[in-house]
Coordinates of C-alpha atoms and ligand atoms in Angstrom, one line a residue:
M1398 CA 103.1 128.9 67.0
E1399 CA 106.4 127.1 67.4
V1400 CA 107.5 125.7 64.1
I1401 CA 110.0 122.9 64.1
I1402 CA 111.3 121.6 60.7
E1403 CA 112.7 118.1 60.6
P1404 CA 114.3 116.3 57.7
T1405 CA 111.8 113.5 57.1
A1406 CA 108.4 112.1 58.3
K1407 CA 110.3 109.6 60.5
E1408 CA 111.9 112.4 62.6
V1409 CA 108.6 114.2 62.8
G1410 CA 106.9 111.1 64.2
I1411 CA 109.6 110.3 66.6
M1412 CA 109.8 113.9 67.9
G1413 CA 106.0 113.7 68.3
A1414 CA 106.3 110.6 70.4
N1415 CA 109.1 112.2 72.5
I1416 CA 106.9 115.2 73.3
I1417 CA 104.0 113.0 74.3
T1418 CA 106.3 110.8 76.5
E1419 CA 107.7 113.9 78.3
H1420 CA 104.1 114.9 79.1
I1421 CA 103.2 111.5 80.4
L1422 CA 106.3 111.4 82.6
R1423 CA 105.5 114.8 84.0
K1424 CA 101.8 113.9 84.5
P1425 CA 100.9 110.2 84.5
A1426 CA 97.2 110.9 84.4
L1427 CA 97.6 113.0 81.2
V1428 CA 94.4 113.8 79.3
L1429 CA 95.6 113.1 75.7
G1430 CA 93.7 114.0 72.6
L1431 CA 94.4 111.7 69.7
A1432 CA 94.1 111.6 65.9
T1433 CA 93.9 108.9 63.3
G1434 CA 95.2 108.9 59.7
S1435 CA 98.6 108.1 58.2
T1436 CA 100.5 111.0 59.9
P1437 CA 100.5 109.8 63.5
L1438 CA 101.4 106.2 62.6
I1439 CA 105.1 106.6 63.3
T1440 CA 104.3 108.4 66.6
Y1441 CA 102.1 105.5 67.7
N1442 CA 104.7 102.9 66.7
E1443 CA 107.3 104.7 68.7
L1444 CA 105.0 105.1 71.7
V1445 CA 104.3 101.3 71.6
R1446 CA 108.0 100.7 71.4
K1447 CA 108.6 103.0 74.4
H1448 CA 106.0 101.1 76.3
Q1449 CA 107.3 97.6 75.4
D1450 CA 111.0 98.3 75.7
G1451 CA 111.1 101.2 78.2
G1452 CA 108.0 100.6 80.3
L1453 CA 106.3 103.8 79.4
D1454 CA 103.2 103.6 81.6
F1455 CA 99.8 104.4 80.1
S1456 CA 97.8 103.0 83.0
K1457 CA 96.5 106.4 84.2
V1458 CA 96.4 108.2 80.8
V1459 CA 93.0 109.3 79.6
T1460 CA 92.4 109.6 75.8
F1461 CA 89.9 111.4 73.7
N1462 CA 89.9 110.8 69.9
L1463 CA 88.9 113.6 67.6
D1464 CA 86.4 111.9 65.4
E1465 CA 84.6 108.8 64.1
Y1466 CA 82.4 108.0 61.0
L1467 CA 78.7 108.1 61.8
G1468 CA 77.2 104.6 61.2
L1469 CA 80.3 102.5 61.5
P1470 CA 80.6 100.1 64.4
P1471 CA 83.9 100.0 66.3
T1472 CA 84.6 96.5 64.7
H1473 CA 84.4 97.9 61.2
P1474 CA 87.9 97.8 59.7
Q1475 CA 87.6 101.5 58.5
S1476 CA 86.3 102.8 61.8
Y1477 CA 88.6 105.0 63.8
A1478 CA 88.0 102.9 66.9
H1479 CA 89.4 99.9 65.0
F1480 CA 92.3 102.0 63.8
M1481 CA 93.2 103.1 67.3
N1482 CA 93.0 99.6 68.7
E1483 CA 95.2 98.2 65.9
N1484 CA 97.8 100.9 66.0
L1485 CA 98.0 101.9 69.7
F1486 CA 95.5 100.7 72.3
D1487 CA 96.0 96.9 71.8
H1488 CA 99.7 97.3 72.4
I1489 CA 99.9 99.5 75.5
N1490 CA 98.7 99.2 79.1
I1491 CA 95.9 101.7 78.8
D1492 CA 92.8 101.2 81.0
R1493 CA 90.0 100.6 78.5
Q1494 CA 87.7 102.7 80.6
N1495 CA 90.0 105.7 80.0
I1496 CA 89.6 105.5 76.2
H1497 CA 87.1 107.8 74.5
V1498 CA 86.5 107.5 70.8
P1499 CA 83.2 109.0 69.6
S1500 CA 80.6 106.3 69.0
G1501 CA 79.5 106.0 65.4
L1502 CA 76.5 104.1 66.5
A1503 CA 75.0 106.7 68.9
L1504 CA 71.1 106.5 68.6
D1505 CA 70.9 110.2 69.4
P1506 CA 74.1 111.6 67.8
H1507 CA 73.4 115.2 68.7
G1508 CA 72.8 114.5 72.4
Y1509 CA 75.8 112.2 72.2
C1510 CA 78.0 115.0 71.0
E1511 CA 77.0 117.1 73.9
S1512 CA 77.9 114.3 76.3
Y1513 CA 81.3 113.9 74.6
E1514 CA 82.0 117.6 75.4
E1515 CA 80.8 116.9 79.0
D1516 CA 83.2 113.9 79.3
I1517 CA 86.1 116.1 78.2
K1518 CA 85.1 118.7 80.8
R1519 CA 84.7 116.1 83.5
S1520 CA 88.2 114.7 82.8
G1521 CA 89.6 118.2 83.5
G1522 CA 90.1 119.1 79.9
I1523 CA 92.6 118.0 77.3
D1524 CA 96.2 118.6 78.3
L1525 CA 97.8 117.8 75.0
Q1526 CA 96.0 117.4 71.7
L1527 CA 97.7 115.5 68.8
L1528 CA 96.6 116.7 65.3
G1529 CA 97.3 115.8 61.7
I1530 CA 96.2 118.2 58.9
G1531 CA 94.2 117.6 55.7
R1532 CA 95.4 118.8 52.3
D1533 CA 92.6 121.4 52.5
G1534 CA 93.7 122.5 56.0
H1535 CA 91.1 120.6 58.0
I1536 CA 91.7 119.4 61.5
G1537 CA 89.5 116.6 62.9
F1538 CA 86.6 116.4 60.4
N1539 CA 86.2 120.2 60.4
E1540 CA 86.0 120.6 56.7
P1541 CA 86.6 124.1 55.1
G1542 CA 83.8 126.4 56.0
S1543 CA 83.5 125.0 59.6
S1544 CA 82.9 127.5 62.2
L1545 CA 86.1 128.2 64.1
G1546 CA 84.1 128.2 67.4
S1547 CA 82.4 124.9 66.6
R1548 CA 82.0 122.2 69.3
T1549 CA 81.7 118.4 68.9
R1550 CA 78.9 117.7 66.4
V1551 CA 77.7 115.8 63.4
K1552 CA 79.5 117.1 60.3
T1553 CA 78.6 116.4 56.7
L1554 CA 81.8 115.3 54.8
T1555 CA 82.7 117.1 51.6
R1556 CA 82.3 115.4 48.3
E1557 CA 86.1 115.4 48.0
T1558 CA 86.6 113.7 51.3
V1559 CA 84.0 111.0 50.4
Q1560 CA 85.8 110.5 47.1
D1561 CA 89.2 110.4 48.8
N1562 CA 88.0 107.8 51.2
A1563 CA 86.4 105.6 48.6
T1564 CA 89.7 103.7 48.1
F1565 CA 89.3 102.3 51.7
F1566 CA 85.7 101.0 51.0
R1567 CA 84.4 98.6 48.4
N1568 CA 82.8 101.5 46.5
E1569 CA 81.9 105.1 47.0
S1570 CA 78.3 104.4 48.1
E1571 CA 79.6 102.6 51.2
V1572 CA 81.6 105.6 52.3
P1573 CA 79.9 107.3 55.3
R1574 CA 78.6 110.8 54.5
F1575 CA 78.7 112.0 58.1
A1576 CA 81.1 112.0 61.0
I1577 CA 81.1 113.0 64.6
T1578 CA 84.0 115.4 65.2
M1579 CA 85.3 117.6 67.9
G1580 CA 84.8 121.2 66.7
A1581 CA 87.6 123.7 66.1
G1582 CA 86.5 125.4 69.3
T1583 CA 86.7 122.1 71.2
I1584 CA 90.2 121.5 69.8
T1585 CA 91.5 124.9 70.7
Q1586 CA 90.5 124.5 74.3
A1587 CA 93.3 121.9 74.7
R1588 CA 96.1 123.3 76.9
R1589 CA 98.7 122.4 74.3
I1590 CA 98.5 121.3 70.7
L1591 CA 100.9 119.2 68.8
L1592 CA 100.3 119.4 65.0
L1593 CA 102.3 117.0 62.8
A1594 CA 102.6 117.3 59.1
S1595 CA 104.6 115.4 56.5
G1596 CA 104.8 115.2 52.7
A1597 CA 104.6 117.7 49.9
S1598 CA 100.8 117.3 49.6
K1599 CA 100.5 119.2 53.0
A1600 CA 102.8 122.1 52.0
E1601 CA 100.1 124.5 51.0
A1602 CA 97.9 123.7 54.0
V1603 CA 100.8 124.2 56.3
A1604 CA 101.7 127.5 54.8
A1605 CA 98.1 128.7 55.0
T1606 CA 97.8 127.5 58.6
V1607 CA 101.0 129.3 59.8
E1608 CA 101.2 132.3 57.6
G1609 CA 97.8 132.8 56.0
P1610 CA 94.9 134.7 57.4
V1611 CA 92.8 133.1 60.2
S1612 CA 89.9 131.8 58.2
A1613 CA 87.1 129.2 58.2
S1614 CA 88.4 128.2 54.8
V1615 CA 91.5 126.7 56.4
T1616 CA 90.2 125.5 59.8
A1617 CA 93.8 124.8 61.1
S1618 CA 94.5 128.5 60.8
V1619 CA 92.5 129.0 64.1
L1620 CA 95.6 127.5 65.8
Q1621 CA 97.3 130.9 65.3
L1622 CA 95.0 132.2 68.1
H1623 CA 96.1 129.4 70.5
P1624 CA 98.9 130.3 73.0
D1625 CA 100.7 127.0 72.9
V1626 CA 100.9 125.1 69.6
I1627 CA 103.9 123.2 68.4
L1628 CA 104.0 122.3 64.7
I1629 CA 106.5 119.7 63.6
A1630 CA 106.8 119.5 59.8
D1631 CA 109.2 117.6 57.5
E1632 CA 111.1 119.5 54.8
E1633 CA 108.5 118.7 52.2
A1634 CA 105.5 119.9 54.3
A1635 CA 107.4 123.0 55.3
S1636 CA 108.6 123.8 51.7
K1637 CA 106.0 126.5 51.1
L1638 CA 106.5 128.4 54.4
E1639 CA 107.9 131.9 53.5
R1640 CA 109.6 132.4 56.8
R1641 CA 111.3 128.9 56.9
A1642 CA 114.8 130.5 57.6
Y1643 CA 113.5 132.5 60.6
Y1644 CA 111.8 129.4 62.1
R1645 CA 115.1 127.5 61.8
W1646 CA 117.0 130.5 63.3
I1647 CA 114.6 130.5 66.3
Q1648 CA 115.3 126.8 66.9
E1649 CA 119.0 127.3 66.6
N1650 CA 119.0 130.1 69.2
K1651 CA 116.4 128.4 71.5
S1652 CA 119.0 126.8 73.8
Q1653 CA 120.7 130.1 74.3
V1654 CA 117.6 131.9 75.7
N1655 CA 117.9 130.3 79.2
G1656 CA 121.6 131.1 79.3
V1657 CA 120.9 134.8 78.5
I1658 CA 118.2 135.0 81.2
S1659 CA 120.2 133.4 83.9
R1660 CA 123.2 135.6 83.1
Q1661 CA 121.0 138.7 83.4
I1662 CA 119.7 137.4 86.8
R1663 CA 123.3 136.7 88.0
E1664 CA 124.4 140.2 86.9
R1665 CA 121.4 141.9 88.6
L1666 CA 122.2 140.0 91.9
G1667 CA 125.9 140.9 91.6
M1668 CA 126.9 137.2 91.5
Ligands
F6R2398 C1 91.9 112.1 61.8 C2 91.7 113.5 61.6 C3 92.1 114.1 60.3 C4 93.5 113.8 59.8 C5 93.8 114.5 58.5 C6 95.1 114.1 57.9 O1 91.4 111.7 63.1 O2 91.2 114.1 62.4 O3 91.9 115.5 60.4 O4 94.4 114.2 60.8 O5 92.8 114.2 57.5 O6 95.1 112.7 57.6 P1 96.5 112.0 57.2 O7 97.3 112.0 58.4 O8 96.0 110.6 56.8 O9 97.1 112.7 56.0

């Protein structure tokens, strides 16, 4: 896992947007996995700005969102479909047919989850998956205890998640108890993963994800087994990483790696 530590949440968000932009410029028909929540908001603002001021073209980009509450229509202000429209899709030139957010209203949710997996496969698989992380180390709605090989499915939310979410609804009884979420196994099939984390409340989850054992108790820890994960954390979210100094050292030396390799090649060729 490549760990990049930035001073504040703002730099985390902007760097996230820059990485997504590089991917779109390299592959205009990028298959992009997206997350909701407060963490990616700065990234989405920045992508909108890059589209509106710099003409970043989303017309061929295909998106797959991680999750949606079961039972909420896309028009519900707390639905993730609504969140994505408000914060990204309504402000860029994405083709609506290329947007995939799990449907909270599927009549056969289990069959629907299988078809969501099929849609991802048919699109050629996710090139870049954007993730946030929960305080308990969840990714998507894969609550602690989720199987690390799980696929898109209906997941029962923990009591804590329901209570946390109550602030966004009129009362706790209105908070959905179930969600459709990509599984940890679905997420780790993405070719590249971009995990963003900001704020002190994420510090323990970040440390457990990067340096703890791979465990269903911290579902994000499965990312240790993925060959291409970039974690961008702000100082606060990185504050409990034991090897912080080493991660910074790696970043400081990164630009020299290519120089060393090309010098060796030149020497070998006698140039
Ligand atoms: C949202 C999602 C969740 C969030 C996580 C962090 O689609 O999949 O896993 O990324 O709960 O949420 P925030 O960013 O609000 O702290």
